[in-house]
GROMACS .gro file of C-alpha atoms in nm:
model
  163
    1MET     CA    1   0.342  -0.178  -1.200
    2ARG     CA    2   0.711  -0.083  -1.138
    3ARG     CA    3   0.885   0.163  -1.356
    4LEU     CA    4   1.156   0.060  -1.564
    5ARG     CA    5   1.521   0.160  -1.526
    6ALA     CA    6   1.654   0.394  -1.779
    7ASP     CA    7   1.869   0.144  -1.972
    8ASP     CA    8   1.540  -0.096  -1.974
    9ALA     CA    9   1.320   0.171  -2.120
   10GLY     CA   10   1.566   0.252  -2.393
   11LEU     CA   11   1.583  -0.115  -2.475
   12TRP     CA   12   1.225  -0.162  -2.477
   13ARG     CA   13   1.170   0.156  -2.713
   14ARG     CA   14   1.421  -0.011  -2.966
   15ALA     CA   15   1.282  -0.344  -2.957
   16THR     CA   16   0.920  -0.196  -3.023
   17ARG     CA   17   0.987   0.068  -3.254
   18ASP     CA   18   0.854  -0.105  -3.571
   19VAL     CA   19   0.552  -0.251  -3.393
   20THR     CA   20   0.217  -0.138  -3.486
   21PRO     CA   21  -0.095  -0.158  -3.243
   22LEU     CA   22  -0.382  -0.354  -3.301
   23PRO     CA   23  -0.666  -0.230  -3.504
   24GLY     CA   24  -0.852   0.023  -3.287
   25ARG     CA   25  -0.578   0.092  -3.020
   26PRO     CA   26  -0.371   0.385  -2.984
   27ARG     CA   27  -0.016   0.366  -2.992
   28ARG     CA   28   0.096   0.462  -2.612
   29PRO     CA   29   0.416   0.672  -2.604
   30TYR     CA   30   0.669   0.516  -2.352
   31PRO     CA   31   0.794   0.801  -2.130
   32HIS     CA   32   1.146   0.900  -2.171
   33PRO     CA   33   1.396   0.759  -1.914
   34ASN     CA   34   1.516   1.113  -1.815
   35PRO     CA   35   1.206   1.333  -1.826
   36PRO     CA   36   1.281   1.734  -1.775
   37PRO     CA   37   1.244   1.864  -1.444
   38PRO     CA   38   0.916   2.024  -1.364
   39ALA     CA   39   0.878   2.393  -1.390
   40GLY     CA   40   0.994   2.583  -1.101
   41GLU     CA   41   1.249   2.328  -0.968
   42GLY     CA   42   1.533   2.432  -1.187
   43GLY     CA   43   1.679   2.079  -1.216
   44VAL     CA   44   1.728   2.035  -0.848
   45GLY     CA   45   1.726   1.673  -0.715
   46VAL     CA   46   1.920   1.366  -0.667
   47ALA     CA   47   2.239   1.348  -0.859
   48ILE     CA   48   2.250   1.114  -1.137
   49GLY     CA   49   2.426   0.786  -1.041
   50LYS     CA   50   2.374   0.838  -0.667
   51GLU     CA   51   2.261   0.515  -0.512
   52PRO     CA   52   1.924   0.534  -0.339
   53PRO     CA   53   1.934   0.569   0.031
   54LEU     CA   54   1.950   0.238   0.227
   55SER     CA   55   1.621   0.278   0.390
   56ARG     CA   56   1.458   0.158   0.055
   57PHE     CA   57   1.612  -0.178   0.075
   58ALA     CA   58   1.746  -0.144  -0.271
   59GLY     CA   59   1.872  -0.473  -0.438
   60LEU     CA   60   1.700  -0.654  -0.148
   61ASP     CA   61   1.402  -0.886  -0.208
   62ARG     CA   62   1.075  -0.811  -0.021
   63ALA     CA   63   1.114  -1.138   0.205
   64SER     CA   64   1.438  -1.027   0.295
   65ALA     CA   65   1.343  -0.681   0.361
   66GLN     CA   66   1.037  -0.770   0.571
   67ARG     CA   67   1.286  -1.006   0.770
   68LEU     CA   68   1.524  -0.745   0.860
   69LYS     CA   69   1.239  -0.504   0.955
   70ARG     CA   70   1.107  -0.760   1.189
   71GLY     CA   71   1.427  -0.831   1.336
   72ARG     CA   72   1.426  -1.201   1.226
   73TYR     CA   73   1.799  -1.210   1.093
   74PRO     CA   74   2.018  -1.317   1.408
   75VAL     CA   75   2.230  -1.033   1.513
   76GLU     CA   76   2.605  -1.130   1.507
   77ALA     CA   77   2.766  -0.844   1.647
   78THR     CA   78   2.658  -0.513   1.835
   79LEU     CA   79   2.796  -0.181   1.870
   80ASP     CA   80   2.690   0.061   2.139
   81LEU     CA   81   2.770   0.423   2.060
   82HIS     CA   82   2.633   0.545   2.412
   83GLY     CA   83   2.860   0.828   2.557
   84LEU     CA   84   3.099   0.867   2.259
   85THR     CA   85   3.154   1.193   2.085
   86GLN     CA   86   3.066   1.229   1.719
   87ASP     CA   87   3.423   1.180   1.603
   88GLU     CA   88   3.475   0.874   1.827
   89ALA     CA   89   3.138   0.733   1.719
   90HIS     CA   90   3.230   0.787   1.335
   91ARG     CA   91   3.538   0.609   1.381
   92ALA     CA   92   3.403   0.319   1.583
   93LEU     CA   93   3.101   0.280   1.336
   94SER     CA   94   3.362   0.267   1.037
   95ARG     CA   95   3.609   0.017   1.189
   96PHE     CA   96   3.302  -0.194   1.322
   97VAL     CA   97   3.144  -0.231   1.000
   98ALA     CA   98   3.445  -0.318   0.802
   99GLY     CA   99   3.539  -0.549   1.052
  100ALA     CA  100   3.202  -0.728   1.080
  101ARG     CA  101   3.197  -0.755   0.700
  102ALA     CA  102   3.552  -0.871   0.677
  103ALA     CA  103   3.469  -1.137   0.954
  104GLY     CA  104   3.186  -1.270   0.732
  105ARG     CA  105   2.887  -1.129   0.956
  106ARG     CA  106   2.561  -1.088   0.798
  107CYS     CA  107   2.338  -0.865   1.041
  108VAL     CA  108   2.475  -0.644   1.292
  109LEU     CA  109   2.310  -0.397   1.522
  110VAL     CA  110   2.431  -0.029   1.606
  111VAL     CA  111   2.265   0.133   1.925
  112THR     CA  112   2.277   0.514   1.904
  113GLY     CA  113   2.043   0.589   2.196
  114HIS     CA  114   1.770   0.865   2.207
  115GLY     CA  115   2.008   1.121   2.329
  116ARG     CA  116   1.922   1.381   2.604
  117THR     CA  117   1.777   1.658   2.404
  118SER     CA  118   1.670   1.728   2.042
  119GLY     CA  119   1.641   1.346   1.938
  120GLY     CA  120   1.992   1.266   1.978
  121VAL     CA  121   2.282   1.382   1.785
  122LEU     CA  122   2.420   1.035   1.706
  123LYS     CA  123   2.071   0.895   1.629
  124SER     CA  124   2.041   1.157   1.333
  125ALA     CA  125   2.415   1.127   1.268
  126VAL     CA  126   2.446   0.741   1.200
  127PRO     CA  127   2.220   0.726   0.898
  128ARG     CA  128   2.421   1.006   0.720
  129TRP     CA  129   2.745   0.823   0.802
  130LEU     CA  130   2.611   0.527   0.664
  131ASP     CA  131   2.533   0.659   0.335
  132GLU     CA  132   2.892   0.798   0.297
  133PRO     CA  133   3.123   0.658   0.049
  134GLY     CA  134   3.347   0.477   0.291
  135LEU     CA  135   3.061   0.274   0.457
  136ARG     CA  136   2.795   0.246   0.201
  137PRO     CA  137   2.981  -0.027   0.002
  138HIS     CA  138   2.947  -0.250   0.298
  139LEU     CA  139   2.588  -0.221   0.348
  140LEU     CA  140   2.283  -0.379   0.159
  141ALA     CA  141   2.017  -0.235   0.391
  142ARG     CA  142   1.923  -0.114   0.725
  143ALA     CA  143   1.618  -0.074   0.935
  144PRO     CA  144   1.515   0.056   1.292
  145ALA     CA  145   1.559  -0.223   1.536
  146GLN     CA  146   1.262  -0.396   1.693
  147PRO     CA  147   1.187  -0.269   2.079
  148LYS     CA  148   1.349  -0.606   2.216
  149ASP     CA  149   1.691  -0.499   2.035
  150GLY     CA  150   1.658  -0.099   2.121
  151GLY     CA  151   1.345   0.018   1.924
  152THR     CA  152   1.433   0.360   1.716
  153ALA     CA  153   1.747   0.401   1.940
  154ALA     CA  154   1.906   0.107   1.725
  155LEU     CA  155   1.972  -0.001   1.367
  156TYR     CA  156   1.976  -0.329   1.222
  157LEU     CA  157   2.235  -0.317   0.937
  158LEU     CA  158   2.255  -0.592   0.665
  159LEU     CA  159   2.597  -0.622   0.525
  160ARG     CA  160   2.679  -0.745   0.192
  161ARG     CA  161   2.851  -1.069   0.142
  162THR     CA  162   3.231  -1.062   0.110
  163VAL     CA  163   3.337  -1.203  -0.236
   0.00000   0.00000   0.00000
């Protein structure tokens, strides 16, 4: 069973406040939408209002998420970041994503490469850049590419439709 969002849980509590349980059944308290942090954490966690990471496929139905993961969306444009510095790659990624979305493209491929050492600088930086406020609004979801498209050295990006 999925958890209700905070506003849905509040609405449910208001709607059922006058309801009495059937005889022989105890009243089950519905959890508060914003429970206090567990002892020892001191409230450290995700900031309120922050969007979930793209890897969770937030706002995407299960069939579309599976289709993206399996590489079943046609790749309409590709960006290869091999040989670029971090600054160059960041600028190129920003221009590419904004341009692809403006052109009405739906699924694009970003090739980061594996890197020579330590797992690749761009491979670890690109997912962080995609969660930045400048790029996040353009994206609906992301997933590692299938081996035929670059495997773990590339990402599929599902872009939001333009309105």
